[in-house]
PDB file of C-alpha atoms in Angstrom:
ATOM      1  CA  MET S 185       0.000   0.000   0.000  1.00  0.00           C
ATOM      2  CA  THR S 186       1.296   3.423  -0.887  1.00  0.00           C
ATOM      3  CA  ALA S 187       0.464   6.545   1.008  1.00  0.00           C
ATOM      4  CA  ASP S 188      -0.988   9.528  -0.806  1.00  0.00           C
ATOM      5  CA  HIS S 189       1.540  12.292  -0.161  1.00  0.00           C
ATOM      6  CA  ARG S 190      -0.595  15.061  -1.610  1.00  0.00           C
ATOM      7  CA  SER S 191      -2.107  17.579   0.761  1.00  0.00           C
ATOM      8  CA  PRO S 192      -5.761  17.058   1.770  1.00  0.00           C
ATOM      9  CA  ARG S 193      -6.698  20.187  -0.204  1.00  0.00           C
ATOM     10  CA  ARG S 194      -5.082  18.857  -3.400  1.00  0.00           C
ATOM     11  CA  ARG S 195      -6.796  15.483  -2.929  1.00  0.00           C
ATOM     12  CA  SER S 196     -10.198  17.158  -2.481  1.00  0.00           C
ATOM     13  CA  ALA S 197      -9.600  19.437  -5.486  1.00  0.00           C
ATOM     14  CA  GLY S 198      -8.685  16.413  -7.585  1.00  0.00           C
ATOM     15  CA  GLY S 199     -11.842  14.613  -6.494  1.00  0.00           C
ATOM     16  CA  ALA S 200     -13.966  17.674  -7.171  1.00  0.00           C
ATOM     17  CA  ALA S 201     -12.373  18.088 -10.602  1.00  0.00           C
ATOM     18  CA  SER S 202     -13.183  14.459 -11.368  1.00  0.00           C
ATOM     19  CA  LEU S 203     -16.799  15.015 -10.313  1.00  0.00           C
ATOM     20  CA  VAL S 204     -17.111  18.100 -12.530  1.00  0.00           C
ATOM     21  CA  LEU S 205     -15.635  16.255 -15.503  1.00  0.00           C
ATOM     22  CA  GLY S 206     -17.867  13.263 -14.794  1.00  0.00           C
ATOM     23  CA  ALA S 207     -20.984  15.438 -14.620  1.00  0.00           C
ATOM     24  CA  ALA S 208     -20.073  17.183 -17.894  1.00  0.00           C
ATOM     25  CA  VAL S 209     -19.470  13.893 -19.693  1.00  0.00           C
ATOM     26  CA  ALA S 210     -22.651  12.366 -18.216  1.00  0.00           C
ATOM     27  CA  VAL S 211     -24.772  15.258 -19.524  1.00  0.00           C
ATOM     28  CA  ALA S 212     -23.207  15.132 -22.992  1.00  0.00           C
ATOM     29  CA  VAL S 213     -23.575  11.339 -23.205  1.00  0.00           C
ATOM     30  CA  ALA S 214     -27.173  11.467 -21.922  1.00  0.00           C
ATOM     31  CA  ILE S 215     -28.104  13.940 -24.672  1.00  0.00           C
ATOM     32  CA  TRP S 216     -26.299  11.800 -27.271  1.00  0.00           C
ATOM     33  CA  VAL S 217     -28.063   8.608 -26.151  1.00  0.00           C
ATOM     34  CA  THR S 218     -31.448  10.353 -25.978  1.00  0.00           C
ATOM     35  CA  GLY S 219     -30.961  11.801 -29.448  1.00  0.00           C
ATOM     36  CA  ARG S 220     -29.793   8.508 -30.953  1.00  0.00           C
ATOM     37  CA  HIS S 221     -32.762   6.584 -29.557  1.00  0.00           C
ATOM     38  CA  HIS S 222     -35.333   9.235 -30.406  1.00  0.00           C
ATOM     39  CA  SER S 223     -37.580   8.790 -33.410  1.00  0.00           C
ATOM     40  CA  PRO S 224     -37.353  12.032 -35.392  1.00  0.00           C
ATOM     41  CA  GLN S 225     -40.569  14.048 -35.646  1.00  0.00           C
ATOM     42  CA  TYR S 226     -39.928  16.064 -38.785  1.00  0.00           C
ATOM     43  CA  ALA S 227     -43.313  17.802 -38.488  1.00  0.00           C
ATOM     44  CA  MET S 228     -42.298  19.481 -35.194  1.00  0.00           C
ATOM     45  CA  GLY S 229     -42.495  23.253 -35.195  1.00  0.00           C
ATOM     46  CA  LEU S 230     -40.515  25.966 -33.491  1.00  0.00           C
ATOM     47  CA  PHE S 231     -42.673  28.770 -32.097  1.00  0.00           C
ATOM     48  CA  GLY S 232     -45.350  27.937 -34.656  1.00  0.00           C
ATOM     49  CA  ALA S 233     -42.950  27.777 -37.591  1.00  0.00           C
ATOM     50  CA  HIS S 234     -42.674  24.553 -39.588  1.00  0.00           C
ATOM     51  CA  GLY S 235     -40.381  23.212 -42.310  1.00  0.00           C
ATOM     52  CA  THR S 236     -37.984  25.725 -43.817  1.00  0.00           C
ATOM     53  CA  ASP S 237     -39.533  28.523 -41.718  1.00  0.00           C
ATOM     54  CA  ALA S 238     -38.518  26.661 -38.548  1.00  0.00           C
ATOM     55  CA  VAL S 239     -35.033  26.015 -39.915  1.00  0.00           C
ATOM     56  CA  ASP S 240     -34.638  29.700 -40.852  1.00  0.00           C
ATOM     57  CA  LEU S 241     -35.880  30.823 -37.427  1.00  0.00           C
ATOM     58  CA  LYS S 242     -33.494  28.403 -35.733  1.00  0.00           C
ATOM     59  CA  ALA S 243     -30.600  29.761 -37.846  1.00  0.00           C
ATOM     60  CA  ARG S 244     -31.412  33.316 -36.778  1.00  0.00           C
ATOM     61  CA  LEU S 245     -31.711  32.326 -33.114  1.00  0.00           C
ATOM     62  CA  GLY S 246     -28.434  30.423 -33.444  1.00  0.00           C
ATOM     63  CA  SER S 247     -26.765  33.521 -34.889  1.00  0.00           C
ATOM     64  CA  ALA S 248     -28.028  35.559 -31.931  1.00  0.00           C
ATOM     65  CA  LEU S 249     -26.661  32.865 -29.602  1.00  0.00           C
ATOM     66  CA  PHE S 250     -23.256  33.054 -31.300  1.00  0.00           C
ATOM     67  CA  GLY S 251     -23.333  36.855 -30.917  1.00  0.00           C
ATOM     68  CA  LEU S 252     -24.012  36.458 -27.192  1.00  0.00           C
ATOM     69  CA  ALA S 253     -21.144  33.945 -26.978  1.00  0.00           C
ATOM     70  CA  LEU S 254     -18.817  36.537 -28.524  1.00  0.00           C
ATOM     71  CA  VAL S 255     -19.945  39.082 -25.908  1.00  0.00           C
ATOM     72  CA  GLN S 256     -19.330  36.450 -23.211  1.00  0.00           C
ATOM     73  CA  LEU S 257     -15.822  35.850 -24.528  1.00  0.00           C
ATOM     74  CA  LEU S 258     -14.967  39.556 -24.528  1.00  0.00           C
ATOM     75  CA  LEU S 259     -16.352  40.044 -21.022  1.00  0.00           C
ATOM     76  CA  ALA S 260     -14.393  37.023 -19.747  1.00  0.00           C
ATOM     77  CA  LEU S 261     -11.192  38.308 -21.344  1.00  0.00           C
ATOM     78  CA  TRP S 262     -11.770  41.677 -19.686  1.00  0.00           C
ATOM     79  CA  MET S 263     -12.514  40.121 -16.284  1.00  0.00           C
ATOM     80  CA  TYR S 264      -9.328  38.049 -16.378  1.00  0.00           C
ATOM     81  CA  HIS S 265      -7.115  40.924 -17.602  1.00  0.00           C
ATOM     82  CA  ARG S 266      -6.511  39.473 -21.069  1.00  0.00           C
ATOM     83  CA  LEU S 267      -7.517  42.566 -23.062  1.00  0.00           C
ATOM     84  CA  PRO S 268      -4.539  44.903 -23.401  1.00  0.00           C
ATOM     85  CA  GLY S 269      -5.122  48.569 -22.743  1.00  0.00           C
ATOM     86  CA  LEU S 270      -8.207  48.136 -20.555  1.00  0.00           C
ATOM     87  CA  ALA S 271      -8.286  48.851 -16.857  1.00  0.00           C
ATOM     88  CA  ALA S 272      -9.435  46.194 -14.430  1.00  0.00           C
ATOM     89  CA  ALA S 273     -13.020  45.206 -15.089  1.00  0.00           C
ATOM     90  CA  PRO S 274     -15.558  46.864 -12.794  1.00  0.00           C
ATOM     91  CA  ARG S 275     -17.941  44.638 -10.839  1.00  0.00           C
ATOM     92  CA  ARG S 276     -20.750  45.271 -13.316  1.00  0.00           C
ATOM     93  CA  VAL S 277     -18.725  43.406 -15.979  1.00  0.00           C
ATOM     94  CA  ARG S 278     -18.936  40.225 -13.876  1.00  0.00           C
ATOM     95  CA  THR S 279     -22.664  40.781 -13.440  1.00  0.00           C
ATOM     96  CA  GLY S 280     -23.051  41.420 -17.159  1.00  0.00           C
ATOM     97  CA  HIS S 281     -21.083  38.260 -17.951  1.00  0.00           C
ATOM     98  CA  ARG S 282     -23.390  36.215 -15.754  1.00  0.00           C
ATOM     99  CA  VAL S 283     -26.589  37.791 -17.158  1.00  0.00           C
ATOM    100  CA  VAL S 284     -25.478  37.395 -20.784  1.00  0.00           C
ATOM    101  CA  GLY S 285     -24.531  33.782 -20.036  1.00  0.00           C
ATOM    102  CA  TRP S 286     -27.961  32.957 -18.669  1.00  0.00           C
ATOM    103  CA  VAL S 287     -29.690  34.730 -21.556  1.00  0.00           C
ATOM    104  CA  ALA S 288     -27.541  32.698 -23.974  1.00  0.00           C
ATOM    105  CA  PHE S 289     -28.381  29.484 -22.128  1.00  0.00           C
ATOM    106  CA  LEU S 290     -32.112  30.250 -22.207  1.00  0.00           C
ATOM    107  CA  LEU S 291     -31.912  31.155 -25.901  1.00  0.00           C
ATOM    108  CA  SER S 292     -30.198  27.831 -26.614  1.00  0.00           C
ATOM    109  CA  LEU S 293     -32.967  25.742 -25.049  1.00  0.00           C
ATOM    110  CA  PRO S 294     -35.676  26.087 -27.749  1.00  0.00           C
ATOM    111  CA  ILE S 295     -33.032  25.573 -30.435  1.00  0.00           C
ATOM    112  CA  ALA S 296     -31.760  22.404 -28.751  1.00  0.00           C
ATOM    113  CA  PHE S 297     -35.269  21.134 -28.049  1.00  0.00           C
ATOM    114  CA  HIS S 298     -36.173  21.547 -31.705  1.00  0.00           C
ATOM    115  CA  CYS S 299     -32.968  19.814 -32.832  1.00  0.00           C
ATOM    116  CA  VAL S 300     -33.375  16.831 -30.535  1.00  0.00           C
ATOM    117  CA  SER S 301     -37.132  16.421 -30.950  1.00  0.00           C
ATOM    118  CA  THR S 302     -37.222  17.022 -34.693  1.00  0.00           C
ATOM    119  CA  TYR S 303     -34.027  15.297 -35.822  1.00  0.00           C
ATOM    120  CA  GLY S 304     -32.460  13.502 -32.870  1.00  0.00           C
ATOM    121  CA  VAL S 305     -28.723  12.885 -33.062  1.00  0.00           C
ATOM    122  CA  GLU S 306     -27.753  12.019 -36.616  1.00  0.00           C
ATOM    123  CA  THR S 307     -24.477  10.970 -38.181  1.00  0.00           C
ATOM    124  CA  THR S 308     -25.461  11.078 -41.869  1.00  0.00           C
ATOM    125  CA  SER S 309     -22.671  13.461 -42.978  1.00  0.00           C
ATOM    126  CA  THR S 310     -19.602  15.182 -41.580  1.00  0.00           C
ATOM    127  CA  ARG S 311     -21.549  18.414 -41.073  1.00  0.00           C
ATOM    128  CA  VAL S 312     -24.407  16.689 -39.270  1.00  0.00           C
ATOM    129  CA  LEU S 313     -22.053  14.615 -37.095  1.00  0.00           C
ATOM    130  CA  LEU S 314     -20.059  17.728 -36.158  1.00  0.00           C
ATOM    131  CA  HIS S 315     -23.305  19.539 -35.345  1.00  0.00           C
ATOM    132  CA  SER S 316     -24.579  16.662 -33.182  1.00  0.00           C
ATOM    133  CA  VAL S 317     -21.312  16.279 -31.252  1.00  0.00           C
ATOM    134  CA  ALA S 318     -21.042  20.052 -30.700  1.00  0.00           C
ATOM    135  CA  GLY S 319     -24.644  20.194 -29.438  1.00  0.00           C
ATOM    136  CA  CYS S 320     -23.990  17.493 -26.864  1.00  0.00           C
ATOM    137  CA  ALA S 321     -20.678  19.099 -25.869  1.00  0.00           C
ATOM    138  CA  LEU S 322     -22.343  22.496 -25.392  1.00  0.00           C
ATOM    139  CA  TYR S 323     -24.505  21.313 -22.505  1.00  0.00           C
ATOM    140  CA  GLY S 324     -21.732  19.218 -20.981  1.00  0.00           C
ATOM    141  CA  ALA S 325     -19.460  22.269 -21.023  1.00  0.00           C
ATOM    142  CA  PHE S 326     -22.236  24.449 -19.604  1.00  0.00           C
ATOM    143  CA  VAL S 327     -22.690  22.090 -16.658  1.00  0.00           C
ATOM    144  CA  ALA S 328     -18.931  22.031 -16.081  1.00  0.00           C
ATOM    145  CA  LYS S 329     -18.697  25.823 -16.221  1.00  0.00           C
ATOM    146  CA  VAL S 330     -21.525  26.341 -13.743  1.00  0.00           C
ATOM    147  CA  LEU S 331     -20.032  23.804 -11.331  1.00  0.00           C
ATOM    148  CA  LEU S 332     -16.549  25.284 -11.696  1.00  0.00           C
ATOM    149  CA  VAL S 333     -17.755  28.816 -10.996  1.00  0.00           C
ATOM    150  CA  ARG S 334     -19.199  27.520  -7.722  1.00  0.00           C
ATOM    151  CA  GLY S 335     -16.139  25.415  -6.821  1.00  0.00           C
ATOM    152  CA  ARG S 336     -13.698  27.801  -5.193  1.00  0.00           C
ATOM    153  CA  ARG S 337     -11.021  25.165  -4.546  1.00  0.00           C
ATOM    154  CA  LEU S 338     -10.654  24.004  -8.107  1.00  0.00           C
ATOM    155  CA  PRO S 339      -7.784  25.186 -10.331  1.00  0.00           C
ATOM    156  CA  GLY S 340      -8.659  28.369 -12.222  1.00  0.00           C
ATOM    157  CA  TRP S 341      -7.485  26.948 -15.547  1.00  0.00           C
ATOM    158  CA  MET S 342     -10.395  24.483 -15.468  1.00  0.00           C
ATOM    159  CA  LEU S 343     -12.899  27.330 -15.718  1.00  0.00           C
ATOM    160  CA  ALA S 344     -11.019  28.754 -18.705  1.00  0.00           C
ATOM    161  CA  VAL S 345     -11.037  25.344 -20.407  1.00  0.00           C
ATOM    162  CA  ALA S 346     -14.769  24.830 -19.773  1.00  0.00           C
ATOM    163  CA  GLY S 347     -15.546  28.325 -21.064  1.00  0.00           C
ATOM    164  CA  SER S 348     -13.391  27.711 -24.137  1.00  0.00           C
ATOM    165  CA  VAL S 349     -15.101  24.407 -24.884  1.00  0.00           C
ATOM    166  CA  LEU S 350     -18.487  26.088 -24.447  1.00  0.00           C
ATOM    167  CA  PHE S 351     -17.544  28.922 -26.822  1.00  0.00           C
ATOM    168  CA  CYS S 352     -16.088  26.511 -29.396  1.00  0.00           C
ATOM    169  CA  ALA S 353     -19.198  24.306 -29.230  1.00  0.00           C
ATOM    170  CA  ILE S 354     -21.433  27.311 -29.900  1.00  0.00           C
ATOM    171  CA  GLY S 355     -19.145  28.407 -32.734  1.00  0.00           C
ATOM    172  CA  LEU S 356     -19.206  24.937 -34.307  1.00  0.00           C
ATOM    173  CA  LEU S 357     -22.980  24.755 -33.939  1.00  0.00           C
ATOM    174  CA  TRP S 358     -23.335  28.128 -35.634  1.00  0.00           C
ATOM    175  CA  TYR S 359     -20.924  27.154 -38.420  1.00  0.00           C
ATOM    176  CA  SER S 360     -22.453  23.738 -39.073  1.00  0.00           C
ATOM    177  CA  GLY S 361     -26.069  24.844 -38.624  1.00  0.00           C
ATOM    178  CA  ALA S 362     -26.947  28.533 -38.787  1.00  0.00           C
ATOM    179  CA  LEU S 363     -24.285  29.563 -41.288  1.00  0.00           C
ATOM    180  CA  TRP S 364     -25.118  26.504 -43.386  1.00  0.00           C
ATOM    181  CA  VAL S 365     -28.770  27.582 -43.577  1.00  0.00           C
ATOM    182  CA  LEU S 366     -28.099  31.289 -44.046  1.00  0.00           C
ATOM    183  CA  ASN S 367     -25.533  30.462 -46.748  1.00  0.00           C
ATOM    184  CA  GLY S 368     -28.057  28.599 -48.886  1.00  0.00           C
ATOM    185  CA  PHE S 369     -27.492  25.163 -47.291  1.00  0.00           C
ATOM    186  CA  ASP S 370     -23.753  25.247 -47.885  1.00  0.00           C
ATOM    187  CA  ALA S 371     -21.026  25.542 -45.274  1.00  0.00           C
ATOM    188  CA  PRO S 372     -17.541  26.171 -46.665  1.00  0.00           C
ATOM    189  CA  GLY S 373     -15.234  23.284 -45.901  1.00  0.00           C
ATOM    190  CA  LEU S 374     -17.941  20.795 -44.931  1.00  0.00           C
TER     191      LEU S 374
END
């Protein structure tokens, strides 16, 4: 038997980090499994819109979500002193970051509900697979980010990684979904 020579704080932080990662993966996998075992309901609407109207509405909502994600990124960079030439972020920037984050999360819910209920998780092409994986990752990363913000003993880099994964997932969703629709059902490179 070997003794664990790490401090109790490092052991608890490691356990908490494992729990956060486990929760994030569990959420992403649960969405994947639900979407793969769901029978698509192609007649589903989004706020009363059906067919191409629903797809167009979802693309516009997705573009708004990506815009909010860009605002989130800039606010986070300001809060963590990563924007050269700006003074330390006032407290209202942290509040704004949190409010914009929750608005983005709430905006994502009808989009995700429509995706999962109408299409499920599909793997029919590279674009669709990328979109499905990014959608699952988005909510896993969101769970991780919320838990990490609350976990004061966890390494700060974990929050940056979770936020980066969340931003990248939203960007990939926009690229493989909203841009594809708004660009006449063509995404460059996919």
